[in-house]
């Protein structure tokens, strides 16, 4: 056990935060870094993520308490390998219940927590042992279903410390559907009547689904009023006595916990609003309260016996992880008789007439509002969810203490990290100091900064986190109000960002240098101290490592430091100094022996080529030439099977979708979802090659028999036609048969199939920033992600290689880097990244438009010869490109009308055309693009 730090008491502040005071009456400033004193001598160093840093980096480990002073799981001191953290059983619990988490740091529990294996087992055992029928009947199986559903309703009410005397449980498809139900059924009084009209008020720190209720209110001629916390707290004036008897119903909605920052708003507001101590707006009437509890109840207990809100919407996957698509609305029975309903679905009617306007609802409140057959099998799963959750954790209070302890610890470390110039490494968006679990949930929202205080875009942080197998959430989290408040985004900024092409959920993270969103991490009951530690190591490593600070194109080198933080313990053992780095020697660019070469016998004469180039030049803007050295094509690759190995050729036909047979096939899982190297790195070990004479594709892999697939488009009886989706583009495909399915299933060790794009329907896409003949037409694509071709420059590869050499002990050869970037066309331009300044290029008889840069993903971190990952490649690219991951450009083909076949050949001269605006274009889509 470590030596405990000073004991604190928490004093509530008016805004809902707290101030910490050391017991004994001496006030101390709130903030991080007061968790205890270091057991290490001053100046001690430890090794963290491959860098030697001060031992005082990390404060004391989190301390957790359960109910009645008992430990949450088990109190433990956390060292470099904290034995027994979370009860001594947490490690065994994760191994038994969450084996799929091996090697993964999952930090998006506020988005969706994870289900334990025992929940699924109990549920599936239940389904195997019982026959559940439609509950809207009286047979034995139907009665069993009905009774089980009623038992689950009781269990839900019990979980929230209330009974059926006070509340009714109405099952919905989720929290959003529950909110919509409230908006439709609330007894609004519209504008224009003799009595005062209703108001719908909501806290601006609310989920989109709450704000969306104002649309229904507006359709009923009811005004909606957004309310900020300060506005609510400042409004304490009592209404005149003659207005206090007004019965006009108003509705105020606020979240028990902000899904953006984790701030917990006082549950006492419920009674204060209903009793008239607080007013959202000055208007006579009776206030009802909707408590959005979806985020709150995922990690905290809610006692509805004490805090009796009128409506409480919840989503069960936030609590259990399974099932999804099921929520509930808990309705206070005192307002139930006032609710109105116009539509009635199956199961809601006691009697009705089809030929006349007669309808009589069922007596039960739940049955009146549950239109159609409820999702009864999912409801049955909830029973097992409650059982397993209680068995594994001991209850919500312990979950609350455990998750908060991890958030408190992580917050303390994050807020401590600083650059040498004193600038913080992160900017945390919070209304509290993370010292009290009653006012702060297990959510940390932040942006990473550089040493100049500029925000590093959240999409770049997310990409880097994915390299470490850390799952975080980015964006605005369906809470624009909180995002605006914390990031300082005005209403005008939102509208300008929309005009600039930014929409919710995309990866446009910076506009004019200002962030459009942030990064969020959140903890669940199965989260461990190692999860927090892994995340912190990631932040330190990516901001502290040598390569990240020695960025090309910058004259100064900045290094990270940390403020001294008192510690109970050292959490990382001292290790030897970092090994010396081996100098990486260049090797001449050559052909890789493992790549098959293919030559097609056709080459236009020099005079014919010159004639073609002259024709192109007549319509092009002046050619862009930096010096007299010609730019030529050095390599051509096609990838017959998406995400499999390259097939290198010296000359190849060009079709209307790009290189002939390029990405015509793809591997899908048993659900028909495309598999890429992101999920299956071993795909790079599958070597397809095209034999044009025999009209077959030959597929090879080590340890496997060679198989072949006909190039003839077979859509006969044995082929199964299906719709498949590739990077947001839906295409029609057909199955390549059982033989190939068995081959790929055996090689990958999972059920999968090989499918081919059908000739009946072509994948097409339109590009916004495409100019010229193709701008008004749809461009035909194969199974590629974004464009027909991807081009990279050897000079750009060489510059990146120099940067990577500073990070890796073992050198990466040029040809290996070229393979990782999975281009179709490799060129030798004189200057690095000059290809990003081109608008068009001509190669032989072919003319291409440059439609934007390729934003890279983690696939470039996969060694294409071994399938092994190395995260340094993407990190080096991000550092070298100024925290962006653009490398290579997309091309679209504009075929010429000529009598010559369209061919692409190694050695052909490349004639570029400079863009009118030489600024680098943004990607043509908000989606992350990988070469596949």
mmCIF file with all atom_site columns, C-alpha atoms in Angstrom, residues 531-610:
data_model
loop_
_atom_site.group_PDB
_atom_site.id
_atom_site.type_symbol
_atom_site.label_atom_id
_atom_site.label_alt_id
_atom_site.label_comp_id
_atom_site.label_asym_id
_atom_site.label_entity_id
_atom_site.label_seq_id
_atom_site.pdbx_PDB_ins_code
_atom_site.Cartn_x
_atom_site.Cartn_y
_atom_site.Cartn_z
_atom_site.occupancy
_atom_site.B_iso_or_equiv
_atom_site.pdbx_formal_charge
_atom_site.auth_seq_id
_atom_site.auth_comp_id
_atom_site.auth_asym_id
_atom_site.auth_atom_id
_atom_site.pdbx_PDB_model_num
ATOM 1  C CA . UNK A 1 531 ? -5.754 1.336   -19.649 1.00 0.00 ? 531 UNK A CA 1
ATOM 2  C CA . UNK A 1 532 ? -5.182 4.785   -18.161 1.00 0.00 ? 532 UNK A CA 1
ATOM 3  C CA . UNK A 1 533 ? -1.452 4.187   -18.078 1.00 0.00 ? 533 UNK A CA 1
ATOM 4  C CA . UNK A 1 534 ? -1.336 3.052   -21.712 1.00 0.00 ? 534 UNK A CA 1
ATOM 5  C CA . UNK A 1 535 ? -3.214 6.154   -22.798 1.00 0.00 ? 535 UNK A CA 1
ATOM 6  C CA . UNK A 1 536 ? -0.901 8.445   -20.843 1.00 0.00 ? 536 UNK A CA 1
ATOM 7  C CA . UNK A 1 537 ? 2.159  6.717   -22.264 1.00 0.00 ? 537 UNK A CA 1
ATOM 8  C CA . UNK A 1 538 ? 0.736  7.332   -25.719 1.00 0.00 ? 538 UNK A CA 1
ATOM 9  C CA . UNK A 1 539 ? 0.303  11.064  -25.089 1.00 0.00 ? 539 UNK A CA 1
ATOM 10 C CA . UNK A 1 540 ? 3.802  11.355  -23.625 1.00 0.00 ? 540 UNK A CA 1
ATOM 11 C CA . UNK A 1 541 ? 5.399  9.275   -26.378 1.00 0.00 ? 541 UNK A CA 1
ATOM 12 C CA . UNK A 1 542 ? 3.807  11.147  -29.263 1.00 0.00 ? 542 UNK A CA 1
ATOM 13 C CA . UNK A 1 543 ? 4.620  14.560  -27.775 1.00 0.00 ? 543 UNK A CA 1
ATOM 14 C CA . UNK A 1 544 ? 7.976  13.654  -26.211 1.00 0.00 ? 544 UNK A CA 1
ATOM 15 C CA . UNK A 1 545 ? 9.749  11.375  -28.661 1.00 0.00 ? 545 UNK A CA 1
ATOM 16 C CA . UNK A 1 546 ? 12.747 12.681  -30.532 1.00 0.00 ? 546 UNK A CA 1
ATOM 17 C CA . UNK A 1 547 ? 11.279 12.524  -34.008 1.00 0.00 ? 547 UNK A CA 1
ATOM 18 C CA . UNK A 1 548 ? 8.143  14.379  -33.048 1.00 0.00 ? 548 UNK A CA 1
ATOM 19 C CA . UNK A 1 549 ? 10.187 17.302  -31.801 1.00 0.00 ? 549 UNK A CA 1
ATOM 20 C CA . UNK A 1 550 ? 12.759 17.308  -34.579 1.00 0.00 ? 550 UNK A CA 1
ATOM 21 C CA . UNK A 1 551 ? 10.344 18.122  -37.358 1.00 0.00 ? 551 UNK A CA 1
ATOM 22 C CA . UNK A 1 552 ? 11.765 19.010  -40.766 1.00 0.00 ? 552 UNK A CA 1
ATOM 23 C CA . UNK A 1 553 ? 11.040 22.520  -42.026 1.00 0.00 ? 553 UNK A CA 1
ATOM 24 C CA . UNK A 1 554 ? 11.373 23.893  -38.458 1.00 0.00 ? 554 UNK A CA 1
ATOM 25 C CA . UNK A 1 555 ? 14.531 25.557  -37.223 1.00 0.00 ? 555 UNK A CA 1
ATOM 26 C CA . UNK A 1 556 ? 14.037 25.013  -33.514 1.00 0.00 ? 556 UNK A CA 1
ATOM 27 C CA . UNK A 1 557 ? 13.771 21.791  -31.553 1.00 0.00 ? 557 UNK A CA 1
ATOM 28 C CA . UNK A 1 558 ? 11.379 21.748  -28.627 1.00 0.00 ? 558 UNK A CA 1
ATOM 29 C CA . UNK A 1 559 ? 11.333 19.086  -25.959 1.00 0.00 ? 559 UNK A CA 1
ATOM 30 C CA . UNK A 1 560 ? 8.629  18.154  -23.505 1.00 0.00 ? 560 UNK A CA 1
ATOM 31 C CA . UNK A 1 561 ? 9.077  18.425  -19.776 1.00 0.00 ? 561 UNK A CA 1
ATOM 32 C CA . UNK A 1 562 ? 6.742  17.836  -16.870 1.00 0.00 ? 562 UNK A CA 1
ATOM 33 C CA . UNK A 1 563 ? 6.143  19.877  -13.784 1.00 0.00 ? 563 UNK A CA 1
ATOM 34 C CA . UNK A 1 564 ? 7.374  18.159  -10.633 1.00 0.00 ? 564 UNK A CA 1
ATOM 35 C CA . UNK A 1 565 ? 4.443  16.338  -9.099  1.00 0.00 ? 565 UNK A CA 1
ATOM 36 C CA . UNK A 1 566 ? 4.597  14.840  -5.588  1.00 0.00 ? 566 UNK A CA 1
ATOM 37 C CA . UNK A 1 567 ? 4.280  11.071  -5.802  1.00 0.00 ? 567 UNK A CA 1
ATOM 38 C CA . UNK A 1 568 ? 3.649  8.218   -3.430  1.00 0.00 ? 568 UNK A CA 1
ATOM 39 C CA . UNK A 1 569 ? 5.518  5.828   -5.665  1.00 0.00 ? 569 UNK A CA 1
ATOM 40 C CA . UNK A 1 570 ? 7.506  5.322   -8.810  1.00 0.00 ? 570 UNK A CA 1
ATOM 41 C CA . UNK A 1 571 ? 5.285  3.616   -11.347 1.00 0.00 ? 571 UNK A CA 1
ATOM 42 C CA . UNK A 1 572 ? 7.893  2.742   -13.915 1.00 0.00 ? 572 UNK A CA 1
ATOM 43 C CA . UNK A 1 573 ? 11.096 0.917   -13.139 1.00 0.00 ? 573 UNK A CA 1
ATOM 44 C CA . UNK A 1 574 ? 14.422 2.456   -14.128 1.00 0.00 ? 574 UNK A CA 1
ATOM 45 C CA . UNK A 1 575 ? 15.785 0.748   -17.174 1.00 0.00 ? 575 UNK A CA 1
ATOM 46 C CA . UNK A 1 576 ? 18.923 1.037   -19.215 1.00 0.00 ? 576 UNK A CA 1
ATOM 47 C CA . UNK A 1 577 ? 19.399 4.050   -21.417 1.00 0.00 ? 577 UNK A CA 1
ATOM 48 C CA . UNK A 1 578 ? 17.828 3.993   -24.819 1.00 0.00 ? 578 UNK A CA 1
ATOM 49 C CA . UNK A 1 579 ? 19.788 1.832   -27.260 1.00 0.00 ? 579 UNK A CA 1
ATOM 50 C CA . UNK A 1 580 ? 21.945 3.692   -29.735 1.00 0.00 ? 580 UNK A CA 1
ATOM 51 C CA . UNK A 1 581 ? 20.344 4.099   -33.119 1.00 0.00 ? 581 UNK A CA 1
ATOM 52 C CA . UNK A 1 582 ? 21.841 2.468   -36.154 1.00 0.00 ? 582 UNK A CA 1
ATOM 53 C CA . UNK A 1 583 ? 22.478 4.697   -39.129 1.00 0.00 ? 583 UNK A CA 1
ATOM 54 C CA . UNK A 1 584 ? 20.197 3.716   -41.994 1.00 0.00 ? 584 UNK A CA 1
ATOM 55 C CA . UNK A 1 585 ? 22.049 3.305   -45.237 1.00 0.00 ? 585 UNK A CA 1
ATOM 56 C CA . UNK A 1 586 ? 20.317 3.926   -48.528 1.00 0.00 ? 586 UNK A CA 1
ATOM 57 C CA . UNK A 1 587 ? 20.031 1.188   -51.066 1.00 0.00 ? 587 UNK A CA 1
ATOM 58 C CA . UNK A 1 588 ? 19.514 1.745   -54.761 1.00 0.00 ? 588 UNK A CA 1
ATOM 59 C CA . UNK A 1 589 ? 15.890 1.526   -55.810 1.00 0.00 ? 589 UNK A CA 1
ATOM 60 C CA . UNK A 1 590 ? 15.391 -1.898  -57.376 1.00 0.00 ? 590 UNK A CA 1
ATOM 61 C CA . UNK A 1 591 ? 12.812 -4.496  -58.199 1.00 0.00 ? 591 UNK A CA 1
ATOM 62 C CA . UNK A 1 592 ? 11.545 -6.516  -55.258 1.00 0.00 ? 592 UNK A CA 1
ATOM 63 C CA . UNK A 1 593 ? 12.156 -10.180 -55.893 1.00 0.00 ? 593 UNK A CA 1
ATOM 64 C CA . UNK A 1 594 ? 8.829  -11.138 -54.366 1.00 0.00 ? 594 UNK A CA 1
ATOM 65 C CA . UNK A 1 595 ? 6.820  -9.022  -56.791 1.00 0.00 ? 595 UNK A CA 1
ATOM 66 C CA . UNK A 1 596 ? 5.783  -10.544 -60.086 1.00 0.00 ? 596 UNK A CA 1
ATOM 67 C CA . UNK A 1 597 ? 6.641  -8.534  -63.193 1.00 0.00 ? 597 UNK A CA 1
ATOM 68 C CA . UNK A 1 598 ? 4.521  -8.539  -66.337 1.00 0.00 ? 598 UNK A CA 1
ATOM 69 C CA . UNK A 1 599 ? 5.144  -6.896  -69.706 1.00 0.00 ? 599 UNK A CA 1
ATOM 70 C CA . UNK A 1 600 ? 2.536  -6.208  -72.380 1.00 0.00 ? 600 UNK A CA 1
ATOM 71 C CA . UNK A 1 601 ? 3.931  -5.899  -75.881 1.00 0.00 ? 601 UNK A CA 1
ATOM 72 C CA . UNK A 1 602 ? 2.804  -2.509  -77.113 1.00 0.00 ? 602 UNK A CA 1
ATOM 73 C CA . UNK A 1 603 ? 4.658  0.776   -77.299 1.00 0.00 ? 603 UNK A CA 1
ATOM 74 C CA . UNK A 1 604 ? 3.795  3.766   -79.479 1.00 0.00 ? 604 UNK A CA 1
ATOM 75 C CA . UNK A 1 605 ? 6.599  5.113   -81.547 1.00 0.00 ? 605 UNK A CA 1
ATOM 76 C CA . UNK A 1 606 ? 8.421  8.210   -80.377 1.00 0.00 ? 606 UNK A CA 1
ATOM 77 C CA . UNK A 1 607 ? 6.872  10.267  -83.173 1.00 0.00 ? 607 UNK A CA 1
ATOM 78 C CA . UNK A 1 608 ? 3.397  9.094   -82.219 1.00 0.00 ? 608 UNK A CA 1
ATOM 79 C CA . UNK A 1 609 ? 4.065  9.967   -78.559 1.00 0.00 ? 609 UNK A CA 1
ATOM 80 C CA . UNK A 1 610 ? 5.276  13.430  -79.455 1.00 0.00 ? 610 UNK A CA 1
#
